[in-house]
mmCIF file of C-alpha atoms and ligand atoms in Angstrom:
data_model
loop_
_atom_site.group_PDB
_atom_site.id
_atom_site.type_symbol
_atom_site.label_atom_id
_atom_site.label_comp_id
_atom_site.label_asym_id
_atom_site.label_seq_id
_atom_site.Cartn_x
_atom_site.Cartn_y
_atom_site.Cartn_z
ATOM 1 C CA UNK A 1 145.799 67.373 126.096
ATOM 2 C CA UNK A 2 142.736 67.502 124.312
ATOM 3 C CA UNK A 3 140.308 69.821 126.366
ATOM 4 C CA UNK A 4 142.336 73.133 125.500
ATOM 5 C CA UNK A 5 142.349 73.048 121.696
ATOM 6 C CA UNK A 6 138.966 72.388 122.091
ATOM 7 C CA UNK A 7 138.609 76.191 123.446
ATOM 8 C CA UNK A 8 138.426 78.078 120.524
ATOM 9 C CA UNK A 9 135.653 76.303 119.183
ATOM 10 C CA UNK A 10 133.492 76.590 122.194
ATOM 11 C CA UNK A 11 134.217 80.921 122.691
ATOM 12 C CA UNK A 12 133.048 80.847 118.786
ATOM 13 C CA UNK A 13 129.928 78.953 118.973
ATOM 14 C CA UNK A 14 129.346 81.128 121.775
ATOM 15 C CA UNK A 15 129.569 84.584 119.829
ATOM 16 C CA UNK A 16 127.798 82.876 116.695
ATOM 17 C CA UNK A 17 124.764 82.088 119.582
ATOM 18 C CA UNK A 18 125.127 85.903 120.368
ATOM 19 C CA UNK A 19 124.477 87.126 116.877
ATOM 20 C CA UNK A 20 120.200 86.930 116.423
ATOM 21 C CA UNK A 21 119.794 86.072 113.000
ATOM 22 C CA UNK A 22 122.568 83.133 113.401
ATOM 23 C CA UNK A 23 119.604 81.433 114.509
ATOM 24 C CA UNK A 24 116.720 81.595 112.920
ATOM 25 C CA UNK A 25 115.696 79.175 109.899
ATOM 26 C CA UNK A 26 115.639 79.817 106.638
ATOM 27 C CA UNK A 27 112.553 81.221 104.475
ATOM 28 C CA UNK A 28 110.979 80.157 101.124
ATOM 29 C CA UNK A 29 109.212 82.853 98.660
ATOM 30 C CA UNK A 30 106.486 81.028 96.823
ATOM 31 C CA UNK A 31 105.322 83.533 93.726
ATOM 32 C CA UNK A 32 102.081 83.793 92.638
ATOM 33 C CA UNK A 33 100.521 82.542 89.566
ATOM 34 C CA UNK A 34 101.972 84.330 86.244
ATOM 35 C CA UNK A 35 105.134 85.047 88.952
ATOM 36 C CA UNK A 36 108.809 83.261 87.821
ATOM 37 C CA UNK A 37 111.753 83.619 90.094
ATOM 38 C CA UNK A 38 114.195 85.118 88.094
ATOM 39 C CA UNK A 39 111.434 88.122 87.271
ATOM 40 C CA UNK A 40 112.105 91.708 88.952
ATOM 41 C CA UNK A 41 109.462 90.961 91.526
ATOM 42 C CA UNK A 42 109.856 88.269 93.010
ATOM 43 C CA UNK A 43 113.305 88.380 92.874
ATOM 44 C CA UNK A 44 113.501 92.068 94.466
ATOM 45 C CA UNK A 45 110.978 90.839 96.855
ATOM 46 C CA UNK A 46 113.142 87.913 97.977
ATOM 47 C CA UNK A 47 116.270 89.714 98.772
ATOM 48 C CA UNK A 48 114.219 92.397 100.243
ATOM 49 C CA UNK A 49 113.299 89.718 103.078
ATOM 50 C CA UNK A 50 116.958 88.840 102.850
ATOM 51 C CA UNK A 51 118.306 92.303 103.714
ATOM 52 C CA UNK A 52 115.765 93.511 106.394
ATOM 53 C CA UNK A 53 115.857 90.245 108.285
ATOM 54 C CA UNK A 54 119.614 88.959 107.631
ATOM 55 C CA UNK A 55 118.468 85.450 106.943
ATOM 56 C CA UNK A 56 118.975 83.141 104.442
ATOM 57 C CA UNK A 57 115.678 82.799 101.900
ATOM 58 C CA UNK A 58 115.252 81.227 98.647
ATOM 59 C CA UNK A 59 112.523 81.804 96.077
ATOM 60 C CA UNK A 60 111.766 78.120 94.710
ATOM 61 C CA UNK A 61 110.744 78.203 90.948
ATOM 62 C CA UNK A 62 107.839 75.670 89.979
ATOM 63 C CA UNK A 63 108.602 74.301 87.307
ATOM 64 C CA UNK A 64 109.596 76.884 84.629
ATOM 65 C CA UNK A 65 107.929 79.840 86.083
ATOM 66 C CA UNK A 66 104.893 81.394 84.495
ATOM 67 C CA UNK A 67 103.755 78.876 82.142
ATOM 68 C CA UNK A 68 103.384 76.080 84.563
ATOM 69 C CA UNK A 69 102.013 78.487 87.232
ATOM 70 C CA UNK A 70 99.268 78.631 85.074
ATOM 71 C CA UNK A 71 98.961 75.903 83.492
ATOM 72 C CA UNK A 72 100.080 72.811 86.213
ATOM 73 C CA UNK A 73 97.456 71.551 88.436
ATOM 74 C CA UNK A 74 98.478 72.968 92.081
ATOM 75 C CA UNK A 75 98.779 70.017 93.812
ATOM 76 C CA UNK A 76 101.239 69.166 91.245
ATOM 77 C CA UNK A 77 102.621 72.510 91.774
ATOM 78 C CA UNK A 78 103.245 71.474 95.683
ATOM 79 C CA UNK A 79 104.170 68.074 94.669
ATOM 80 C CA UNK A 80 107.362 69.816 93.060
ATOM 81 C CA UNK A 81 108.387 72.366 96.034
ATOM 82 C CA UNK A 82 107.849 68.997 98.489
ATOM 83 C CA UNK A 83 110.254 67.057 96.682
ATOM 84 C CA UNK A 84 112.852 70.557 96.625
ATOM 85 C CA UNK A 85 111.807 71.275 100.123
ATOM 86 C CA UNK A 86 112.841 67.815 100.776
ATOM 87 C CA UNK A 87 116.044 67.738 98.930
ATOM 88 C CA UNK A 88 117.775 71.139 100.163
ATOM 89 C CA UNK A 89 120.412 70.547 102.975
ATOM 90 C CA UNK A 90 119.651 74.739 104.030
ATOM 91 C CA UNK A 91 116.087 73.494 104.899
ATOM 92 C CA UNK A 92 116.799 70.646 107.326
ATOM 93 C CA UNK A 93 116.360 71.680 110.556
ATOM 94 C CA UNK A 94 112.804 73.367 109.643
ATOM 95 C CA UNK A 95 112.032 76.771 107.819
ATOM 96 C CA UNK A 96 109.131 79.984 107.372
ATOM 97 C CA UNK A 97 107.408 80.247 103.792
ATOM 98 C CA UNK A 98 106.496 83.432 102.899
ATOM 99 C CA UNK A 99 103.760 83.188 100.286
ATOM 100 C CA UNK A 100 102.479 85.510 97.323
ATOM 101 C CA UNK A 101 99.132 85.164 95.900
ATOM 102 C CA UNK A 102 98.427 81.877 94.763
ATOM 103 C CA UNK A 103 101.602 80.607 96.179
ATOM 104 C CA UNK A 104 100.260 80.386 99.667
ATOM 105 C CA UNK A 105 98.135 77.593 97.895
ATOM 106 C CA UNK A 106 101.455 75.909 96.953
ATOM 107 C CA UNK A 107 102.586 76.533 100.538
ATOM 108 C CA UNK A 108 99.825 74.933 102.033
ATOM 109 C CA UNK A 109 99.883 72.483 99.255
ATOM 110 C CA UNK A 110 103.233 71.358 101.149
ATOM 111 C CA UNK A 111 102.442 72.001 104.730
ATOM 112 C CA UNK A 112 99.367 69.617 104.816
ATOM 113 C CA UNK A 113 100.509 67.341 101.811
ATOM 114 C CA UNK A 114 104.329 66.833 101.646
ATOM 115 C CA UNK A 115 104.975 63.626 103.293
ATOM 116 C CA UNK A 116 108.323 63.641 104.997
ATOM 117 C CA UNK A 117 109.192 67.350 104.521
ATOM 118 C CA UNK A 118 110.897 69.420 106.520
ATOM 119 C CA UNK A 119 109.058 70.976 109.335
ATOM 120 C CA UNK A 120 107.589 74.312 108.414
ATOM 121 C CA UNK A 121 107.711 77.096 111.627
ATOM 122 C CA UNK A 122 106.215 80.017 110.639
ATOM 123 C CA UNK A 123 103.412 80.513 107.647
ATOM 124 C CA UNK A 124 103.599 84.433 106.713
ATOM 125 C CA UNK A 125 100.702 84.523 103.717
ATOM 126 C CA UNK A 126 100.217 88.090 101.625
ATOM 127 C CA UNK A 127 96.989 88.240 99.685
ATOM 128 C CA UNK A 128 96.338 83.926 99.706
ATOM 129 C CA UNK A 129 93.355 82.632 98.166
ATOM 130 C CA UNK A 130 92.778 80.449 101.012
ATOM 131 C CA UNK A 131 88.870 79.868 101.195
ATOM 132 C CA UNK A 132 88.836 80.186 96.859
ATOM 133 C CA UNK A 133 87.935 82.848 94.831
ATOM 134 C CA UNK A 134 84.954 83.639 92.657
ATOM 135 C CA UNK A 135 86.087 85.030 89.868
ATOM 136 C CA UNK A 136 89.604 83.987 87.744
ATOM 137 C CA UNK A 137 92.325 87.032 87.959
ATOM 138 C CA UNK A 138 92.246 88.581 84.432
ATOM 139 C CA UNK A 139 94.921 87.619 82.709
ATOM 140 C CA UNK A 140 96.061 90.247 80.609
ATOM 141 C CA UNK A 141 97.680 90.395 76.793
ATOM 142 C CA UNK A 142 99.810 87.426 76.590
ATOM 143 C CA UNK A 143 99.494 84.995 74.123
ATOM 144 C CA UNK A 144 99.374 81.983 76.990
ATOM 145 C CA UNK A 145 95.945 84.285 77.493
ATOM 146 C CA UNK A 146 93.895 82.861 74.742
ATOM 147 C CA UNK A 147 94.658 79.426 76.037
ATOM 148 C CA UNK A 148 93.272 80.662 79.634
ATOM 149 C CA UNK A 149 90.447 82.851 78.050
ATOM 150 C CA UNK A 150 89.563 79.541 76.114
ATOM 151 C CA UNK A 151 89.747 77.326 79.646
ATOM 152 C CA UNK A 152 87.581 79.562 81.306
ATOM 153 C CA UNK A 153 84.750 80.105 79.260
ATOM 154 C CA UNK A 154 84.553 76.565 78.591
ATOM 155 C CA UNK A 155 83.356 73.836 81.668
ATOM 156 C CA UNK A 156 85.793 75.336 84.616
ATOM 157 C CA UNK A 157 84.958 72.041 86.608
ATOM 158 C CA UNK A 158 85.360 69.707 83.853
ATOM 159 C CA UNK A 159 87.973 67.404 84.139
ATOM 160 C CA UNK A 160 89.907 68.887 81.307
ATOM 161 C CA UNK A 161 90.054 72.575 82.857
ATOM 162 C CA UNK A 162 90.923 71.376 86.457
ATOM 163 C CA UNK A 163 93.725 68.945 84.830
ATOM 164 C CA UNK A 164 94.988 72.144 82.535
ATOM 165 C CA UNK A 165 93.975 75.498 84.399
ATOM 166 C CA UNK A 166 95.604 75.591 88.143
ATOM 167 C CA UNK A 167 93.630 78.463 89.028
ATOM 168 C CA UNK A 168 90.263 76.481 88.293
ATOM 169 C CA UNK A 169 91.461 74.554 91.290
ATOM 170 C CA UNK A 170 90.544 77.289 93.696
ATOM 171 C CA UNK A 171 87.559 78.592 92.073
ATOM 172 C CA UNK A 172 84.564 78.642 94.548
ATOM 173 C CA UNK A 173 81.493 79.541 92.508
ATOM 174 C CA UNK A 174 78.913 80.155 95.281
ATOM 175 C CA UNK A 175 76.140 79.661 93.328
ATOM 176 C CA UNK A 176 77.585 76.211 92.418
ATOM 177 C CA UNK A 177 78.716 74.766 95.620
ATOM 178 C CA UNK A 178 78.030 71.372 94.948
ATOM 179 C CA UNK A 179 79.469 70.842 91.528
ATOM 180 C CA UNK A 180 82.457 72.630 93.323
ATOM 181 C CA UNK A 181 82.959 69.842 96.025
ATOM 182 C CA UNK A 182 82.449 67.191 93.969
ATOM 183 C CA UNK A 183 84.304 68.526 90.734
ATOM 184 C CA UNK A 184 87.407 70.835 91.966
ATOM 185 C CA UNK A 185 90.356 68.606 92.525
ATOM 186 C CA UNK A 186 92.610 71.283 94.938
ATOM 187 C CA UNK A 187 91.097 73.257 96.997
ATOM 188 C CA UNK A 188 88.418 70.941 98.539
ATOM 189 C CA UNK A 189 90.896 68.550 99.441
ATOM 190 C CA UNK A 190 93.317 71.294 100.636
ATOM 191 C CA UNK A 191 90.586 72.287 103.006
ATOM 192 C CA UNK A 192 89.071 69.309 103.927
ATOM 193 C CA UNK A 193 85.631 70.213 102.789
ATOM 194 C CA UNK A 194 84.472 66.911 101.367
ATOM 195 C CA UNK A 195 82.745 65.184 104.833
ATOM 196 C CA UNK A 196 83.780 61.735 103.739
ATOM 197 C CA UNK A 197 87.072 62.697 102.636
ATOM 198 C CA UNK A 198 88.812 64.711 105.458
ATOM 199 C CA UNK A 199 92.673 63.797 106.521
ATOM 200 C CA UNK A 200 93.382 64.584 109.564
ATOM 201 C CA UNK A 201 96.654 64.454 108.861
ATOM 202 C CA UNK A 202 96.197 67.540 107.066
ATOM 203 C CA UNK A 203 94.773 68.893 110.439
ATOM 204 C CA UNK A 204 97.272 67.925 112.189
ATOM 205 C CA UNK A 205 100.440 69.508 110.054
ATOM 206 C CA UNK A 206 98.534 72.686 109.822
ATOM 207 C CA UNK A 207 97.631 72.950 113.381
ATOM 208 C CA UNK A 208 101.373 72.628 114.313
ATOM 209 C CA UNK A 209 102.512 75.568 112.801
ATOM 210 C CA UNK A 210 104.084 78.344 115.330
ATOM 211 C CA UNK A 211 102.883 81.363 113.591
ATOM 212 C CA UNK A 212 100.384 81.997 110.998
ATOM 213 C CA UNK A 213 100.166 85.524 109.456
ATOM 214 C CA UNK A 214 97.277 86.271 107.264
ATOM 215 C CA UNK A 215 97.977 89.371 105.349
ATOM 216 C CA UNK A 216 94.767 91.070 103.614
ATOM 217 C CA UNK A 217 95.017 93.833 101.031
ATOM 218 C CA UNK A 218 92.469 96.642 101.244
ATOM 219 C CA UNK A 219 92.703 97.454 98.013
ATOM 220 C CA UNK A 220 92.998 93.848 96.442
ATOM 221 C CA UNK A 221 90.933 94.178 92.941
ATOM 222 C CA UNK A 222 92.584 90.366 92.052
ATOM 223 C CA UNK A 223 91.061 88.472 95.026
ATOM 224 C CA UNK A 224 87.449 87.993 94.765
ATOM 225 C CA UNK A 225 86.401 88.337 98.004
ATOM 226 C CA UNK A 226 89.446 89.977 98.928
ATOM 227 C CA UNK A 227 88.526 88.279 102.520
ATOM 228 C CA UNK A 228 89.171 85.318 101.428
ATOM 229 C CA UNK A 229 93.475 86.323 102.910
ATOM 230 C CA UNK A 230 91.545 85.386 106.251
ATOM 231 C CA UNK A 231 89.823 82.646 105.261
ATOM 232 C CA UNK A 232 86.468 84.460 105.038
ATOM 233 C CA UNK A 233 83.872 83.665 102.104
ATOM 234 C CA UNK A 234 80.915 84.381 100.369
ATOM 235 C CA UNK A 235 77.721 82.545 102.069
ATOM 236 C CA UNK A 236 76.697 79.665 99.408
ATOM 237 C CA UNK A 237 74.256 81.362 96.840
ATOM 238 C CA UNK A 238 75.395 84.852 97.400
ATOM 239 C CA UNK A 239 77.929 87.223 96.076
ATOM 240 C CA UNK A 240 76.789 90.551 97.868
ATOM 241 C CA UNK A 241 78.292 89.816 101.117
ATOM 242 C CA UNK A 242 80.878 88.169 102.996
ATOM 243 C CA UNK A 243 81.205 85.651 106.151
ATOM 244 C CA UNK A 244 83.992 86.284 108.320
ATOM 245 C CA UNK A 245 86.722 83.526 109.293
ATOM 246 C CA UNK A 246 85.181 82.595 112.562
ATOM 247 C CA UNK A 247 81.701 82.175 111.201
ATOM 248 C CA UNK A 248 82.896 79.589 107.898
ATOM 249 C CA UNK A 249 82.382 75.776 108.883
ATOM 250 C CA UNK A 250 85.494 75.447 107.928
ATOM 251 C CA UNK A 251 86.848 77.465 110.983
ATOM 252 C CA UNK A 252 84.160 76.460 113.662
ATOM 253 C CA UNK A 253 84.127 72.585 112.558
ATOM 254 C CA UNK A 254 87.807 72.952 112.454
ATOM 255 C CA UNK A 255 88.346 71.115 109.589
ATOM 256 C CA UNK A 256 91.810 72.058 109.343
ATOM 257 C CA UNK A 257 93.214 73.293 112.551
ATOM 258 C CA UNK A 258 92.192 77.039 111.764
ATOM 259 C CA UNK A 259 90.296 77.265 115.080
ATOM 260 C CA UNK A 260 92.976 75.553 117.068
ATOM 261 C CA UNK A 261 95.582 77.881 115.849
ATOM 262 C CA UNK A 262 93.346 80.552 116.436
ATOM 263 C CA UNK A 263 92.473 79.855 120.137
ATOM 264 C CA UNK A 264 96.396 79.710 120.581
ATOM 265 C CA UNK A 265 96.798 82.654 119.679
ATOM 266 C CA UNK A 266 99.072 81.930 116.734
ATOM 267 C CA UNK A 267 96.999 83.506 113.692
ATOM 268 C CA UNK A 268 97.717 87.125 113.422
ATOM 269 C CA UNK A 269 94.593 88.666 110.811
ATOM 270 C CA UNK A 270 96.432 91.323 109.601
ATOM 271 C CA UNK A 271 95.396 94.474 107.576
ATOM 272 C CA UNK A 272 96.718 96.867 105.049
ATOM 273 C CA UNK A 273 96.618 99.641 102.712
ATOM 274 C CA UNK A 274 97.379 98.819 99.198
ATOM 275 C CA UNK A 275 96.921 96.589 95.799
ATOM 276 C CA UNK A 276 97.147 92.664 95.745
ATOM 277 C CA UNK A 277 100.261 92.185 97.472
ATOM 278 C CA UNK A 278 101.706 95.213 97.001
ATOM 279 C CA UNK A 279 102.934 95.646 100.560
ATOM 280 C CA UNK A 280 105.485 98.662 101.665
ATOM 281 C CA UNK A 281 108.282 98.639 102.884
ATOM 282 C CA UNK A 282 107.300 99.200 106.271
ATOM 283 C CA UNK A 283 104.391 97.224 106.707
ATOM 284 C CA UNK A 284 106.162 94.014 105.565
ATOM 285 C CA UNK A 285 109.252 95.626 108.470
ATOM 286 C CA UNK A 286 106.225 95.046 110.749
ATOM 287 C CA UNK A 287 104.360 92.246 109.771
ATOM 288 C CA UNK A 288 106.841 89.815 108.182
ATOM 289 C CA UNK A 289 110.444 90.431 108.980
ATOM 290 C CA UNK A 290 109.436 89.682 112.281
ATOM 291 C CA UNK A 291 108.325 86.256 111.700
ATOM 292 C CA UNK A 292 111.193 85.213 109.848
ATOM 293 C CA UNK A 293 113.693 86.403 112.298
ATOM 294 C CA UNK A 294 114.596 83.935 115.548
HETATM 295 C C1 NAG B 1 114.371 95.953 92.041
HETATM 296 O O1 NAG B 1 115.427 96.485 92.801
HETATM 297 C C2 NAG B 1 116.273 97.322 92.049
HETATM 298 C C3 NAG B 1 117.456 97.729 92.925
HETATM 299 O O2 NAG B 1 117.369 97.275 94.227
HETATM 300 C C4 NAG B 1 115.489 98.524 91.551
HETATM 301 O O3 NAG B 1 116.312 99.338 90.769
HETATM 302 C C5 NAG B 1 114.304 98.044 90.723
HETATM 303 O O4 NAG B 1 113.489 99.114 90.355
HETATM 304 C C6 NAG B 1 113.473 97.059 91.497
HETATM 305 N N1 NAG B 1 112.471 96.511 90.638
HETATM 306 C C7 NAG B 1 111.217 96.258 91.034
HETATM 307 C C8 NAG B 1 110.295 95.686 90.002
HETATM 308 O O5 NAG B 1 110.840 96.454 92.159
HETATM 309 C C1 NAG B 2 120.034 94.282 99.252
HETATM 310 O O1 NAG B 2 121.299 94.671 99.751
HETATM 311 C C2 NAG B 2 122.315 94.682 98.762
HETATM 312 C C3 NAG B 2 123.652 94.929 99.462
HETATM 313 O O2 NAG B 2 123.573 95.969 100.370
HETATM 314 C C4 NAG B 2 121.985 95.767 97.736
HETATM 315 O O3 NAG B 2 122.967 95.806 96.732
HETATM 316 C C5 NAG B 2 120.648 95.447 97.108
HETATM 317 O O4 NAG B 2 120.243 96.480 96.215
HETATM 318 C C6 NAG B 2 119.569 95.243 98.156
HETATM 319 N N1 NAG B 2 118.400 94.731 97.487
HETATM 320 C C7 NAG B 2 117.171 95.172 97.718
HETATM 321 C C8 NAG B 2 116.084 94.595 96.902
HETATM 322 O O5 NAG B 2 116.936 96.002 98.565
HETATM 323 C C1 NAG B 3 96.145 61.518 104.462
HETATM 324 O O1 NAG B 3 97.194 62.284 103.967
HETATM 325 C C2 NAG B 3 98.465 61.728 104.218
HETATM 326 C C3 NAG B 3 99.490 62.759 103.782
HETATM 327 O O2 NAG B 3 99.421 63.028 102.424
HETATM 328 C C4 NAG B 3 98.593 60.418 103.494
HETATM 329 O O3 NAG B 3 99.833 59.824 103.760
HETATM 330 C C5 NAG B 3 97.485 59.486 103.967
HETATM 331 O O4 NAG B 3 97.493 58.296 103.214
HETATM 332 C C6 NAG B 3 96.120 60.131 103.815
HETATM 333 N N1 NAG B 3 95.114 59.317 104.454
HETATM 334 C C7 NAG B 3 93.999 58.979 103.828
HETATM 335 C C8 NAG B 3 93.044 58.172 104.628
HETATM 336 O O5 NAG B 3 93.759 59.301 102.681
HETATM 337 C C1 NAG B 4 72.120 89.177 99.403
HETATM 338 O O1 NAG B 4 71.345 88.554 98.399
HETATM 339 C C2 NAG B 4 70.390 87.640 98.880
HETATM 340 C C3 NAG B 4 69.682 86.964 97.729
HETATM 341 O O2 NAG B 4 70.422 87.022 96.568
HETATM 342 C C4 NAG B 4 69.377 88.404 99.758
HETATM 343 O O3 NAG B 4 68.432 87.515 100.301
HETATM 344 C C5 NAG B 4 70.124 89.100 100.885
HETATM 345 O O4 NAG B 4 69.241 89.906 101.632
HETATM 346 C C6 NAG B 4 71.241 89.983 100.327
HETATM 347 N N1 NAG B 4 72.053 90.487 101.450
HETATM 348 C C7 NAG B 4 72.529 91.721 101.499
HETATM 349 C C8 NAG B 4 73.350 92.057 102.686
HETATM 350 O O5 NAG B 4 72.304 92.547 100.624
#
């Protein structure tokens, strides 16, 4: 008499399927660059995201934190969440990333790159460098700053600085576009910019995410253009104004799925008050919770 022990099992999955958050995947935080895990912000951030949506999340480290964040070429940097991604039993059945600052590079990095990854859901980005930037952050007092205030003034797409400066490899100098494609080792790649070097793979994983949330900062001072959260840019040769999402190549040649995503209806260009991803309490209630609940 097998079937009636087997009752108790069945009634429990049944409340467990009752109970919202019991299914929804679990979320990564990516921190940004100068960001470390164990810090007060990312940390708070985390379980933040943890408490207001009552799913699991995990903030994966690169490497050891702030040093390598600046200091490790990015696609290194994804190279090292694929192979955690990979590894973590929690992150099987598929997950969200929630990305900070430069770490929506590292997310991408390992949505378009990571070969045999889990499947990523839901891509909720807050203030991402996605189409470059044209200036690097500042950096501030620390002594890893004279190594970065050396890196920058000296060739920033030299092999050296690309190989040793990880922000260098989303620097988009638009009055040096071409030394750009051909020099810049990330973010070209990342966005399949180079005409005889696009993978559609990359296309193809990006384009199959369910959600993609593009959080801009109004008052971003770090992101140079701050439009670049949406993908927008300056034109080549100019810095005085910017091109909207829809109107880069990028996004009408569809180089990599943007525009498909778009006509599906699954990018949400999203808008708030504040500093570089300094988002309140209720605007990330509103515009992330949501997306990493089931
Ligand atoms: C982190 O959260 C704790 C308690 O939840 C709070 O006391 C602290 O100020 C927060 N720190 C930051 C940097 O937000
Ligand atoms: C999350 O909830 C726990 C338990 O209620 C609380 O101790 C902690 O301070 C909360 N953390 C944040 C960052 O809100
Ligand atoms: C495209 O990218 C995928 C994923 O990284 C890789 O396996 C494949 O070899 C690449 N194809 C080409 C033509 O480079
Ligand atoms: C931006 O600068 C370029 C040349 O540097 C000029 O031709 C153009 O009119 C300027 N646009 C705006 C909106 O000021």
């Amino acid at each position: 008499m097998a079937a009636p022990s087997l009752m108790p099992f069945f009634s429990l999955a049944l409340v467990f399927a009752a109970i919202p958050g019991s299914l929804s995947l679990p979320f990564i935080v990516l921190h940004g660059l100068g960001g470390q895990c164990s810090h007060q912000g990312p940390k708070n951030f985390t379980q933040l995201l943890i408490n207001y949506s009552g799913v699991e999340g995990y903030c994966l480290e690169v490497g050891n934190g702030v040093w390598d964040s600046w200091f490790m070429p990015l696609e290194k940097q994804a190279g090292l969440i694929c192979d955690k991604v990979t590894e973590m039993e929690e992150l099987k059945k598929g997950y969200n990333i929630v990305g900070l600052s430069q770490g929506n590079l590292v997310g991408r990095g390992v949505i378009e790159l990571c070969d045999g990854g889990p499947p990523v859901k839901n891509f909720v980005s807050l203030g991402g460098p996605h189409a470059g930037i044209a200036s690097v952050p500042l950096c501030g007092t620390a002594i890893l700053c004279h190594l970065v205030d050396k890196l920058i003034k000296s060739d920033i797409y030299s092999d050296y600085v690309q190989d040793h400066l990880a922000p260098s490899g989303y620097l988009k100098l638009p009055n040096a576009i071409p030394k750009y494609l051909e020099k810049c080792k990330f973010l070209p790649k990342l966005n399949n910019e180079r005409p005889q070097a696009r993978n559609s793979t990359y296309k193809e994983r990006f384009s199959s995410l369910q959600n993609l949330v593009l959080i801009m900062f109004e008052q971003d001072a770090i992101l140079v253009p701050k439009e670049t959260s949406w993908f927008g840019q300056y034109p080549d040769g100019a810095f005085n104004s910017t091109i909207p999402p829809q109107q880069t190549k990028l996004y009408i040649e569809d180089w990599i799925g943007l525009k498909t995503l778009d006509e599906a209806g699954r990018v949400k260009y999203i808008r708030v008050d504040g500093e570089h991803i300094k988002i309140s309490n209720s605007d990330m209630r509103k515009y992330v919770i949501p997306y990493l609940q089931g």
